[in-house]
Short mmCIF file of C-alpha atoms in Angstrom, two decimals:
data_model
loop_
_atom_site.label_atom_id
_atom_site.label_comp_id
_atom_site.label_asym_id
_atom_site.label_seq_id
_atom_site.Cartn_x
_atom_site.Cartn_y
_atom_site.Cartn_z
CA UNK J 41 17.16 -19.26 -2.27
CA UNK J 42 15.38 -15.95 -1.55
CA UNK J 43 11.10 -15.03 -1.77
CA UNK J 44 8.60 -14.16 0.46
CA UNK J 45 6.02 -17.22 -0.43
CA UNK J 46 8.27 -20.19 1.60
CA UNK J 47 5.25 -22.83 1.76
CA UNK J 48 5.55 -25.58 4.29
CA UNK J 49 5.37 -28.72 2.40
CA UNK J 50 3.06 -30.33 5.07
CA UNK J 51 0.40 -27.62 3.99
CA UNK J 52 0.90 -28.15 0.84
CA UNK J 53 -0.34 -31.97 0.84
CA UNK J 54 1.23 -34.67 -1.18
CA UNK J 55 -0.45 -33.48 -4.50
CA UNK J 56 0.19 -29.64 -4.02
CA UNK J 57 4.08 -30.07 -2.91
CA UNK J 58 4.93 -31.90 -6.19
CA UNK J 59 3.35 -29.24 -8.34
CA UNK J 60 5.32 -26.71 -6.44
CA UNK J 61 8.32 -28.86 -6.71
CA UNK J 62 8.09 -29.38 -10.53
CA UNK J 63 7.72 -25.97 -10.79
CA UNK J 64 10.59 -24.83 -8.77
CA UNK J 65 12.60 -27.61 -10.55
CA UNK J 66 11.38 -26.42 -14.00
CA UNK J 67 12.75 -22.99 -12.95
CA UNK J 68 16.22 -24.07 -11.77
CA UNK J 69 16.64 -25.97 -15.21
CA UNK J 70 15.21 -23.59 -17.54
CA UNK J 71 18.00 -21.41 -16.25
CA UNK J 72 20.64 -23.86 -16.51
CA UNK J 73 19.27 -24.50 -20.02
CA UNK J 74 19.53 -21.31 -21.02
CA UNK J 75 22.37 -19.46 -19.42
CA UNK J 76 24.26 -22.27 -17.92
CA UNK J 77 24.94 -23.82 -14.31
CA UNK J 78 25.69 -20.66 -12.64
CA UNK J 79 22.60 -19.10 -13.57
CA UNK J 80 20.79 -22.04 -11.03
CA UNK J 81 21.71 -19.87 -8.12
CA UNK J 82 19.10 -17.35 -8.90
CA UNK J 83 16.74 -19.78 -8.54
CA UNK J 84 13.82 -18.24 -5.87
CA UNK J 85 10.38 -19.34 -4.50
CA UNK J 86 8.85 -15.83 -6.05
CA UNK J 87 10.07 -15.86 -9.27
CA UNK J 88 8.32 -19.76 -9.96
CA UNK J 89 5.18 -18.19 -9.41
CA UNK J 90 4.96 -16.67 -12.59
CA UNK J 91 5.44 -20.46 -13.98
CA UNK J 92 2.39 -20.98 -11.77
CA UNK J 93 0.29 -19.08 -12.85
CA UNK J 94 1.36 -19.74 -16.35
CA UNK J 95 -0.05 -23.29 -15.60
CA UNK J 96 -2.82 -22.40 -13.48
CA UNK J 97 -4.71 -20.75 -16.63
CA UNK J 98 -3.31 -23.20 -19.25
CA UNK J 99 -5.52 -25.63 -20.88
CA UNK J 100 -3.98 -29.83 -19.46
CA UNK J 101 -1.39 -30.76 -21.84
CA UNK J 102 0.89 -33.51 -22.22
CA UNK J 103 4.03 -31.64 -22.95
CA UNK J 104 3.79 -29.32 -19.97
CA UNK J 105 6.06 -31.91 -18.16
CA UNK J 106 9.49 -33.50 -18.98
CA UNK J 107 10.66 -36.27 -16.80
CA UNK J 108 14.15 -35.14 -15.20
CA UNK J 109 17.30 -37.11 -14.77
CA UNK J 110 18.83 -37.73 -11.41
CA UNK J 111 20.14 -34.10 -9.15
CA UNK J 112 22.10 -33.98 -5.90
CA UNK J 113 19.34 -31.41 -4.67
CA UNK J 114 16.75 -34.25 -4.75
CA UNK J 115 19.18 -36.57 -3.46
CA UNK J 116 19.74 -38.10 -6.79
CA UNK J 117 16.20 -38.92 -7.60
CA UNK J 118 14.49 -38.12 -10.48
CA UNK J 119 11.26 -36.09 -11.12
CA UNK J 120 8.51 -34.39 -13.15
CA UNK J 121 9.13 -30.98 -13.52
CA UNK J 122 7.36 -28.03 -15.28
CA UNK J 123 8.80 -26.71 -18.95
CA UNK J 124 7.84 -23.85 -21.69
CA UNK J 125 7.19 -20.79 -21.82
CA UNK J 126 6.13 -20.29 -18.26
CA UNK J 127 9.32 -21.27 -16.83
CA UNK J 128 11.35 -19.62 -19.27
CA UNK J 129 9.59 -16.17 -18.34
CA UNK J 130 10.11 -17.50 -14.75
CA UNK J 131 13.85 -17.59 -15.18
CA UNK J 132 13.94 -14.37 -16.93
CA UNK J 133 12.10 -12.87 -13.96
CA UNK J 134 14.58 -14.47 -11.71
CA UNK J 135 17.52 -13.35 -13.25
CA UNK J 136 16.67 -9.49 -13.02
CA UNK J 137 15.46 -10.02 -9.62
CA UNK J 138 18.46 -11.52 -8.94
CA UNK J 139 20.54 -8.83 -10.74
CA UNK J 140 18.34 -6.08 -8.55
CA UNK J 141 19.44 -7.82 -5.22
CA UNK J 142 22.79 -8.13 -6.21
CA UNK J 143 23.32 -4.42 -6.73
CA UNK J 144 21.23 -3.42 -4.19
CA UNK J 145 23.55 -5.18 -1.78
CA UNK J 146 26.75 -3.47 -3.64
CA UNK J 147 24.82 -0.31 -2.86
CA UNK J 148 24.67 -0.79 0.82
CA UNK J 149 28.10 -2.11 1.10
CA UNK J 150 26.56 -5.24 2.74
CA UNK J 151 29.14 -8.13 3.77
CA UNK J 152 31.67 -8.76 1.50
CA UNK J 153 30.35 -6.36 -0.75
CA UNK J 154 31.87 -3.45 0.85
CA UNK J 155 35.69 -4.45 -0.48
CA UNK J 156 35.97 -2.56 -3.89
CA UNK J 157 37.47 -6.42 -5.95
CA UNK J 158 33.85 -8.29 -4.61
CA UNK J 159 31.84 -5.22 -6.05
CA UNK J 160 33.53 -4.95 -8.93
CA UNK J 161 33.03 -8.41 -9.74
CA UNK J 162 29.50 -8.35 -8.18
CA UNK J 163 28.37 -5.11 -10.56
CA UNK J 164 29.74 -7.37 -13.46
CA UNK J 165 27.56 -10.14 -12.58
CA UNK J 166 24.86 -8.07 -12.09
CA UNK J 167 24.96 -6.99 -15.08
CA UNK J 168 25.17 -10.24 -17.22
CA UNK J 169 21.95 -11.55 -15.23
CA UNK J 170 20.04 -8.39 -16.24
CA UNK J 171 21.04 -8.99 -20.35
CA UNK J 172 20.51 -12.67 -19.91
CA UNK J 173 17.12 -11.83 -18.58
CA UNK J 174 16.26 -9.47 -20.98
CA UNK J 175 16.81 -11.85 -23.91
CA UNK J 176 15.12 -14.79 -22.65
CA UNK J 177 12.62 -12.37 -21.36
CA UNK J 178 12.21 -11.25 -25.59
CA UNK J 179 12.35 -15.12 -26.71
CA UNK J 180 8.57 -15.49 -24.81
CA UNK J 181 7.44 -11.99 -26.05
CA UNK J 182 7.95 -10.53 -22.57
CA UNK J 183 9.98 -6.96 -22.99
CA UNK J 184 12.28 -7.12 -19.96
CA UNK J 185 12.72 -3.24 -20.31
CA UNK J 186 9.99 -2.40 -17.93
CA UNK J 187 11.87 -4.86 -15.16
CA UNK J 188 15.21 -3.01 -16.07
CA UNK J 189 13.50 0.55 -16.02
CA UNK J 190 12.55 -0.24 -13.02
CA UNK J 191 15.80 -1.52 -11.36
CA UNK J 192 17.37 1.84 -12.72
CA UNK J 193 14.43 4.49 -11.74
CA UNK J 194 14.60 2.59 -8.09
CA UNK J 195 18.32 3.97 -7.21
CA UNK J 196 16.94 7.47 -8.36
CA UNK J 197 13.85 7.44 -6.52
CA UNK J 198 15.64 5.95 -3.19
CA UNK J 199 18.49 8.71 -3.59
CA UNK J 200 15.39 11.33 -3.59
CA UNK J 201 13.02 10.33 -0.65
CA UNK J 202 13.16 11.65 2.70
CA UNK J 203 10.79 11.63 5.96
CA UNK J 204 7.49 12.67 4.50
CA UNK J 205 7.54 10.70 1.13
CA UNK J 206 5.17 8.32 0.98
CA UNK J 207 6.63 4.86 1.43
CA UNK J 208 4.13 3.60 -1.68
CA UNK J 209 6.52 5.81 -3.94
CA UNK J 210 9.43 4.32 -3.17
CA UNK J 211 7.63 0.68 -3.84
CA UNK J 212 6.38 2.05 -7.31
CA UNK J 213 9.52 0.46 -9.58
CA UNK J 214 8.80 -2.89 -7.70
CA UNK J 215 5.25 -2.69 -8.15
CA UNK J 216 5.38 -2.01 -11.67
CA UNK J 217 7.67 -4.80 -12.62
CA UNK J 218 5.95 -7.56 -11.02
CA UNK J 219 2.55 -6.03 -12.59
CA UNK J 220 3.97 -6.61 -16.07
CA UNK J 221 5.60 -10.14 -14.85
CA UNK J 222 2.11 -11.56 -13.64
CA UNK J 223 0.18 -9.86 -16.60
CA UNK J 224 1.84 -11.25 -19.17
CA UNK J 225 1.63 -15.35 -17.66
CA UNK J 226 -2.11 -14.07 -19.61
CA UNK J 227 -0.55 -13.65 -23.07
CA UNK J 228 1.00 -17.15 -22.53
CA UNK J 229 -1.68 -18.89 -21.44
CA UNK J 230 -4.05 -17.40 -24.30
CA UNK J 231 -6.30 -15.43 -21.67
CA UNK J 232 -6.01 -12.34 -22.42
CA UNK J 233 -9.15 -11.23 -20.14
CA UNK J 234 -7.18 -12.39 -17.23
CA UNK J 235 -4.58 -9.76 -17.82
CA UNK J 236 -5.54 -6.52 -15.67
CA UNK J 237 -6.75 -8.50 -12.44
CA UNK J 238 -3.01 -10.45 -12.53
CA UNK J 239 -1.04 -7.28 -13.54
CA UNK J 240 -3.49 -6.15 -9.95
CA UNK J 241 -2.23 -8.86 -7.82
CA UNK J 242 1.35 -8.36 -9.37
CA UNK J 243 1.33 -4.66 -8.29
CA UNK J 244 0.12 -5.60 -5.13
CA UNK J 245 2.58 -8.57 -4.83
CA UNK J 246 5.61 -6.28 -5.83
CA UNK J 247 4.77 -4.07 -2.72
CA UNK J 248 4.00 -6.59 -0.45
CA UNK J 249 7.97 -8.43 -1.50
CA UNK J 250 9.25 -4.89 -0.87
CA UNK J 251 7.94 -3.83 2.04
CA UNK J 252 9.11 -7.23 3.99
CA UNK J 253 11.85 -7.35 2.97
CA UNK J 254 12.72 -3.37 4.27
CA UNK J 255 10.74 -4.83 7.61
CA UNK J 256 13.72 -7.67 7.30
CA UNK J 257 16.82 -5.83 6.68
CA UNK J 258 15.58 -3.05 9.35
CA UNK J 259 17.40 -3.55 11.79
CA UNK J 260 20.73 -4.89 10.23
CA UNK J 261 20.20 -1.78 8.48
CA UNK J 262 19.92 0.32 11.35
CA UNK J 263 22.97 -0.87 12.90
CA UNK J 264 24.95 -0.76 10.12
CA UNK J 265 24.30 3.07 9.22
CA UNK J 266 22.72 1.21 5.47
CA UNK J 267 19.40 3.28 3.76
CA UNK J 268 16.25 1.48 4.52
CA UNK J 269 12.89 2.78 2.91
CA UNK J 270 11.43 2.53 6.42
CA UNK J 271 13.97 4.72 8.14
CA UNK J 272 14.50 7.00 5.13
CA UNK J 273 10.62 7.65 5.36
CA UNK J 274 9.69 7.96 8.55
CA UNK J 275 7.45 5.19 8.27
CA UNK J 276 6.68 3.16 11.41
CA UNK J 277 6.35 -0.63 11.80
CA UNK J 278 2.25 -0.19 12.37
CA UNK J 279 1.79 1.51 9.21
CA UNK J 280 4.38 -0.58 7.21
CA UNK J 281 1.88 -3.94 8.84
CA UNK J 282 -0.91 -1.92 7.81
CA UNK J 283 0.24 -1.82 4.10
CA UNK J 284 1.19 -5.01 4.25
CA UNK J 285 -2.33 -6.95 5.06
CA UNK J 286 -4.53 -4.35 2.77
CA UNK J 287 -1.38 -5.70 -0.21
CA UNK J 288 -2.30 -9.54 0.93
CA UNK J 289 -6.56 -8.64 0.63
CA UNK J 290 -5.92 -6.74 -2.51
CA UNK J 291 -4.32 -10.27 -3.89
CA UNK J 292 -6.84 -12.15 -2.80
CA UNK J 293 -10.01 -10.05 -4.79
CA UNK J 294 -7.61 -9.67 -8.24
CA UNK J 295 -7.15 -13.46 -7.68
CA UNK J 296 -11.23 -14.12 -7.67
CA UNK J 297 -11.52 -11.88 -10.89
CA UNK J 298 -9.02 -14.22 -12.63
CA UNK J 299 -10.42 -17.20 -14.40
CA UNK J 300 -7.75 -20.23 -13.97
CA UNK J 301 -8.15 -23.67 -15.02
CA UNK J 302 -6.95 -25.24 -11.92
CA UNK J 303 -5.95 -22.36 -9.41
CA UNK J 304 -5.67 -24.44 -6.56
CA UNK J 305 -2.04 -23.77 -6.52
CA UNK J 306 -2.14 -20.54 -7.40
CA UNK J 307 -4.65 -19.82 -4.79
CA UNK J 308 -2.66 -21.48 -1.61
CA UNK J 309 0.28 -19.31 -3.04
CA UNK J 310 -1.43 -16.04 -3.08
CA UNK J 311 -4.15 -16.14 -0.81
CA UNK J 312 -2.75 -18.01 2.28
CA UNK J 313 0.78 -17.78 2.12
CA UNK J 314 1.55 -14.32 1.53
CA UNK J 315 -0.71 -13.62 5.04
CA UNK J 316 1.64 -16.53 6.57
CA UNK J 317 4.57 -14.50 4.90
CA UNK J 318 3.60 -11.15 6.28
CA UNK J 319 3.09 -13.13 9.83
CA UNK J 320 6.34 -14.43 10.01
CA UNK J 321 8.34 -11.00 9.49
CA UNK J 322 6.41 -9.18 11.21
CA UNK J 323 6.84 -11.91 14.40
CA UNK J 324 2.59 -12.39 14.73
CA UNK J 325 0.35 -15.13 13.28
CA UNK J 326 -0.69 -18.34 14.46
CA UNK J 327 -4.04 -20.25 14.80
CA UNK J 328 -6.51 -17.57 16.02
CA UNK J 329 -9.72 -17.96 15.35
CA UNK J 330 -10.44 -21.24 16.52
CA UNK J 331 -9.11 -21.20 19.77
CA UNK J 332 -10.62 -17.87 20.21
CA UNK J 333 -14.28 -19.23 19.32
CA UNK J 334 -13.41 -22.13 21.50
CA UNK J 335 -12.50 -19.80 24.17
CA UNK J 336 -8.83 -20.16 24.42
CA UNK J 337 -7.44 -17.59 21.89
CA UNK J 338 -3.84 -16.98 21.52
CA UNK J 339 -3.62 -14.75 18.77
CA UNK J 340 -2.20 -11.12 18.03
CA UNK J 341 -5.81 -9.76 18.00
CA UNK J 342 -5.31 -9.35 14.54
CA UNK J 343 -7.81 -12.02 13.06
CA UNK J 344 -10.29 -12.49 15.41
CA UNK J 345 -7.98 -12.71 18.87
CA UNK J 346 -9.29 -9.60 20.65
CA UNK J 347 -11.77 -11.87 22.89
CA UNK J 348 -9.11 -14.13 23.57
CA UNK J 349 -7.19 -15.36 27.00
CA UNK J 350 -4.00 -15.17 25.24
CA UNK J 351 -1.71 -12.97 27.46
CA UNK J 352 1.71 -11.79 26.13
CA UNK J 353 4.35 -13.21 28.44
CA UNK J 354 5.56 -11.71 31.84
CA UNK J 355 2.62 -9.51 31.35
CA UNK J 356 -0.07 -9.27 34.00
CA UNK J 357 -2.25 -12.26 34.29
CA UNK J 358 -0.17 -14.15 32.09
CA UNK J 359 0.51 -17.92 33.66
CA UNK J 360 4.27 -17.02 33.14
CA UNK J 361 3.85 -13.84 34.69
CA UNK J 362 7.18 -13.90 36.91
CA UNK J 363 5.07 -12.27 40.11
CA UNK J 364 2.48 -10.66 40.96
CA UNK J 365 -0.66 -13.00 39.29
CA UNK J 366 -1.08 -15.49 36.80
CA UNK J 367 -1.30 -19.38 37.69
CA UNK J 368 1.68 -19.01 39.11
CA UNK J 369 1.33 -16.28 41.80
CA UNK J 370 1.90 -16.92 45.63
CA UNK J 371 -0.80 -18.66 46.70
CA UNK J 372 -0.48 -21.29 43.46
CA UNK J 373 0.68 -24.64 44.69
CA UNK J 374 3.81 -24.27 42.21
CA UNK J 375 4.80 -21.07 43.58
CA UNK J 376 7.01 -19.49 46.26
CA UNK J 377 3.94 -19.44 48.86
CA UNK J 378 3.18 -23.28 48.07
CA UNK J 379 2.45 -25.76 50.72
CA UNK J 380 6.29 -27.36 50.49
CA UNK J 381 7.27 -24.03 50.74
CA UNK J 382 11.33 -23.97 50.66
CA UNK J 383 10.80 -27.37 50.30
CA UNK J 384 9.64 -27.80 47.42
CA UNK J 385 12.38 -29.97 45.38
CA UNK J 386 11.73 -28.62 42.03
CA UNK J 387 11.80 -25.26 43.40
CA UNK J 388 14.46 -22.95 43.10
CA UNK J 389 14.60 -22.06 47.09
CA UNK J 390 14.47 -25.93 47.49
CA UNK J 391 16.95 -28.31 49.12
CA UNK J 392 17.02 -30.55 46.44
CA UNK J 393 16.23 -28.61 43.08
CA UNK J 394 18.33 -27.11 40.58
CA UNK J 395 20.25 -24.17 42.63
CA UNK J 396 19.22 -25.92 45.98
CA UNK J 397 21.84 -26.36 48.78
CA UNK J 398 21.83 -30.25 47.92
CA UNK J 399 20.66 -30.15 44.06
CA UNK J 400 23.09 -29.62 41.28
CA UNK J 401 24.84 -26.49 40.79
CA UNK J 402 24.02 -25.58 44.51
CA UNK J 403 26.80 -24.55 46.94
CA UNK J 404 27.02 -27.80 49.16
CA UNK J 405 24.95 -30.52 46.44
CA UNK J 406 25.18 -33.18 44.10
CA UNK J 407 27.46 -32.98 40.54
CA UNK J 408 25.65 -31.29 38.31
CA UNK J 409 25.42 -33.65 35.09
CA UNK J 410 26.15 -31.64 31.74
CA UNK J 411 25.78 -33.96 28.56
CA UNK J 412 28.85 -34.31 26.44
CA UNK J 413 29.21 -31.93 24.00
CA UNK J 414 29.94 -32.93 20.51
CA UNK J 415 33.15 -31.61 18.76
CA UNK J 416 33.25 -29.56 16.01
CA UNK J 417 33.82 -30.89 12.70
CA UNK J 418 37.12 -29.05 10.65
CA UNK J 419 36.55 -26.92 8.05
CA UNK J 420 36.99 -29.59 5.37
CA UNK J 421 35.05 -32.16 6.74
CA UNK J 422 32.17 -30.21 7.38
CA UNK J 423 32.59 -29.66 3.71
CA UNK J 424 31.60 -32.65 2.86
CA UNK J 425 28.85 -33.26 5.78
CA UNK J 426 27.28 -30.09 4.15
CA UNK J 427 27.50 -31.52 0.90
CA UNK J 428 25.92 -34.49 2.04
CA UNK J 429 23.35 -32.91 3.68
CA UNK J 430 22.33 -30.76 0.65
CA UNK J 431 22.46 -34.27 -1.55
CA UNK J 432 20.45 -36.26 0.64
CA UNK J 433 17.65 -33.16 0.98
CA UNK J 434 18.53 -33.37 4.68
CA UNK J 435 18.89 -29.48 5.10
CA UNK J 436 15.38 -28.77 3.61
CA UNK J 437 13.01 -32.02 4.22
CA UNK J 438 14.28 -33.76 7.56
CA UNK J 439 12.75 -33.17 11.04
CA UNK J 440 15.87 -32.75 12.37
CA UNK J 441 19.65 -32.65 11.06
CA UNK J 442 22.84 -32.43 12.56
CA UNK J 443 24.73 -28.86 11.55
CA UNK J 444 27.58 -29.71 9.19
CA UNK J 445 30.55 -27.62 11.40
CA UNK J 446 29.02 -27.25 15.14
CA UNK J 447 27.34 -30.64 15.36
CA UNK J 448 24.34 -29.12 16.69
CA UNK J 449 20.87 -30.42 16.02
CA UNK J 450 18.60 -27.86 13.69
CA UNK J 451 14.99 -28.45 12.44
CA UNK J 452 15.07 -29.18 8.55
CA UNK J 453 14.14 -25.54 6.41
CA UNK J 454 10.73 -26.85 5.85
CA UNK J 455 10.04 -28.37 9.20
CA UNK J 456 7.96 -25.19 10.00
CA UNK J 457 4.58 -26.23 10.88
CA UNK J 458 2.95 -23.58 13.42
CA UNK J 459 -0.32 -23.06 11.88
CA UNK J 460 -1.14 -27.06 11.45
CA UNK J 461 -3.06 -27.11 14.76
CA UNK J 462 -6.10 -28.66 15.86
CA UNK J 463 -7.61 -25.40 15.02
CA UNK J 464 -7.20 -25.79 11.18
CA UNK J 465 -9.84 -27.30 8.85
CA UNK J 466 -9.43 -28.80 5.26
CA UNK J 467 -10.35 -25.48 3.02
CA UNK J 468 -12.21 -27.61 0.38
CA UNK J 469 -11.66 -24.76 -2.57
CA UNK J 470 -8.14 -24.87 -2.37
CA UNK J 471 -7.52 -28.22 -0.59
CA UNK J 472 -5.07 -26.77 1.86
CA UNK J 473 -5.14 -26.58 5.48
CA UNK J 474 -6.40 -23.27 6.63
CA UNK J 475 -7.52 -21.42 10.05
CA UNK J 476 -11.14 -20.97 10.54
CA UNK J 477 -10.89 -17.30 9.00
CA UNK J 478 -10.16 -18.66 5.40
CA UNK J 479 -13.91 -17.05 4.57
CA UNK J 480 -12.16 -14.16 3.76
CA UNK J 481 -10.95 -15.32 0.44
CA UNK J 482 -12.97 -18.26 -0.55
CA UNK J 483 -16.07 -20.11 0.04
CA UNK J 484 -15.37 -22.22 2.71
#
């Protein structure tokens, strides 16, 4: 699975997560219908949201849904999941993107795709993705040639920029594509007027996906010697961030020109995840603006932080500050110049703390206790715990899970709840949990 727009099904609410589900669903087996099992592994959170907003402007319907049988992936349960025309240009969307990764990686000699037999075969597949994209992409009256003109003029443009080119001209093929993607979920769903505000927050979109995911790959690709639109520019992290919120506000005005039928979807998608996306790669985000009006900020400064206490850590004033001030300077009762002084058993200089003559691990003290390590699994029967694990929906719904070959314990993929604070509030327009500063891009 690869996308920018990863929602956290805990912010998504009961009602909200099966949508996305049936859509995501609907997009893994319109590709299997279509092209066949192997086509499923395209399957990725960005291309369903052209299915979305297929939907989102469509009139109710009965046959917008199909019940569907048992799958491992939903640990053999069965579902309601999205079909038509929206998911079909979904999976034709998928299926170039897919074909543009694939030889993007071959490109870069990433991995395995640096030994001449894997890129061989990987150009080949590449290629049958792009024609089986292109002809489901003409069965919905979508002409796949702009997405494939723009896979092609992307190599050429790439080969050509250097520092000084304008980072927007290297996102231009990506733009372009997703504009025509997102426009044409308009000609499905018979609104014709909502055309040129999607094919907006498409462009927009298609720079925002490109942009994080050169932020991503930076420094892998740094290391590794690869081309990186970034590097090859001369473009610096502050004015790739910069880019990347006015592409997220840009989305959010095409989206209130757009007239949807139910857009509540559509508009938790768009309008709050993509910030939440651009947040995570760029290592800022969090609840701000509450705690800030509440006096406790811990933001960035990005939304609203700058009057905030938050200080980065072992900066000055910080209560983690290692010395110097904070809560934790001499003078603090949990510091070096506390009133136990060296005595102080949970201090480090202390006789009976960790590191202490007598606590564990010091040089005359007590056993230090380790707990047991678990063994490894072997390589086939962590095989099968990782099949289980993807059967059961362990890997991507459970709290916790124990890793198929090391044993260790791992949060579940969409055990990522950060934002969900005591800071949030219900946003009533889109029914999703949202920070304070959700007046941005709707009523609230």
């Amino acid at each position: 699975m690869f996308g920018i727009v990863r929602p956290c099904g805990h912010r998504l609410g009961e009602g909200l997560k099966t949508q996305w589900m049936a859509h995501l669903c609907g997009l893994c087996l319109a590709l299997r219908g279509d092209h066949g099992q192997f086509a499923r592994i395209v399957t990725n959170y960005d291309g369903l949201l052209v299915s979305v907003l297929t939907e989102a402007q469509s009139e109710r319907s009965s046959d917008r849904r199909r019940r569907a049988g048992p799958c491992p992936l939903r640990g053999m349960r069965t579902a309601s999941v999205a079909q038509g025309e929206g998911a079909r240009l979904a999976a034709a969307v998928s299926l170039v993107l897919a074909s543009a990764k694939v030889r993007d990686h071959v490109d870069d000699r990433d991995g395995l795709f640096a030994r001449r037999p894997v890129a061989a075969a990987a150009r080949k597949v590449a290629a049958n993705w792009g024609r089986a994209g292109a002809r489901t992409g003409t069965d919905v009256g979508f002409d796949t040639a702009v997405l494939l003109d723009a896979v092609e003029r992307q190599t050429g443009i790439e080969a050509l920029a250097g520092p000084g080119t304008s980072l927007l001209t290297v996102t231009e093929p990506t733009e372009t594509a997703t504009a025509a993607a997102f426009a044409h979920t308009a000609v499905l769903a018979g609104r014709p007027g909502n055309a040129e505000p999607l094919a907006e927050a498409g462009r927009l979109f298609g720079r925002l996906a490109h942009l994080l995911d050169a932020v991503e790959d930076l420094a892998n690709d740094t290391a590794s010697g690869a081309w990186n639109p970034l590097t090859a520019t001369g473009t610096d992290l502050a004015e790739a961030r910069r880019l990347a919120d006015d592409a997220v506000h840009g989305v959010r005005l095409a989206l209130r020109e757009a007239d949807f039928v139910d857009g509540r979807l559509a508009h938790l998608l768009l309008a709050h995840e993509l910030g939440r996306s651009v947040d995570r790669v760029f290592g800022t985000g969090g609840c701000v603006r509450g705690h800030v009006e509440r006096g406790e900020g811990h933001g960035d400064g990005r939304r609203g932080g700058q009057g905030g206490g938050w200080v980065p850590t072992g900066a000055p004033g910080s209560p983690y500050a290692p010395t110097g001030s904070g809560s934790y300077a001499p003078g603090n009762p949990y510091a070096s110049g506390d009133p136990y002084g060296g005595g102080n058993p949970y201090a480090g200089g202390g006789t009976g703390g960790p590191g202490g003559p007598a606590g564990p691990g010091g040089p005359g003290g007590g056993p230090s206790f380790q707990p047991p390590k678990p063994g490894r699994r072997g390589f086939w029967a962590g095989c099968f715990a990782a099949v289980g694990l993807c059967c059961t929906c362990k890997v991507c719904c459970a709290d916790e899970f124990e890793g198929p070959w090391s044993r260790k314990k791992r949060g579940g993929l969409c055990d990522n709840c950060d934002d969900c604070c005591d800071c949030c509030e219900y946003c009533e327009v889109c029914q999703c949990c949202e920070c304070l500063d959700c007046c941005d891009c709707c009523d609230c």
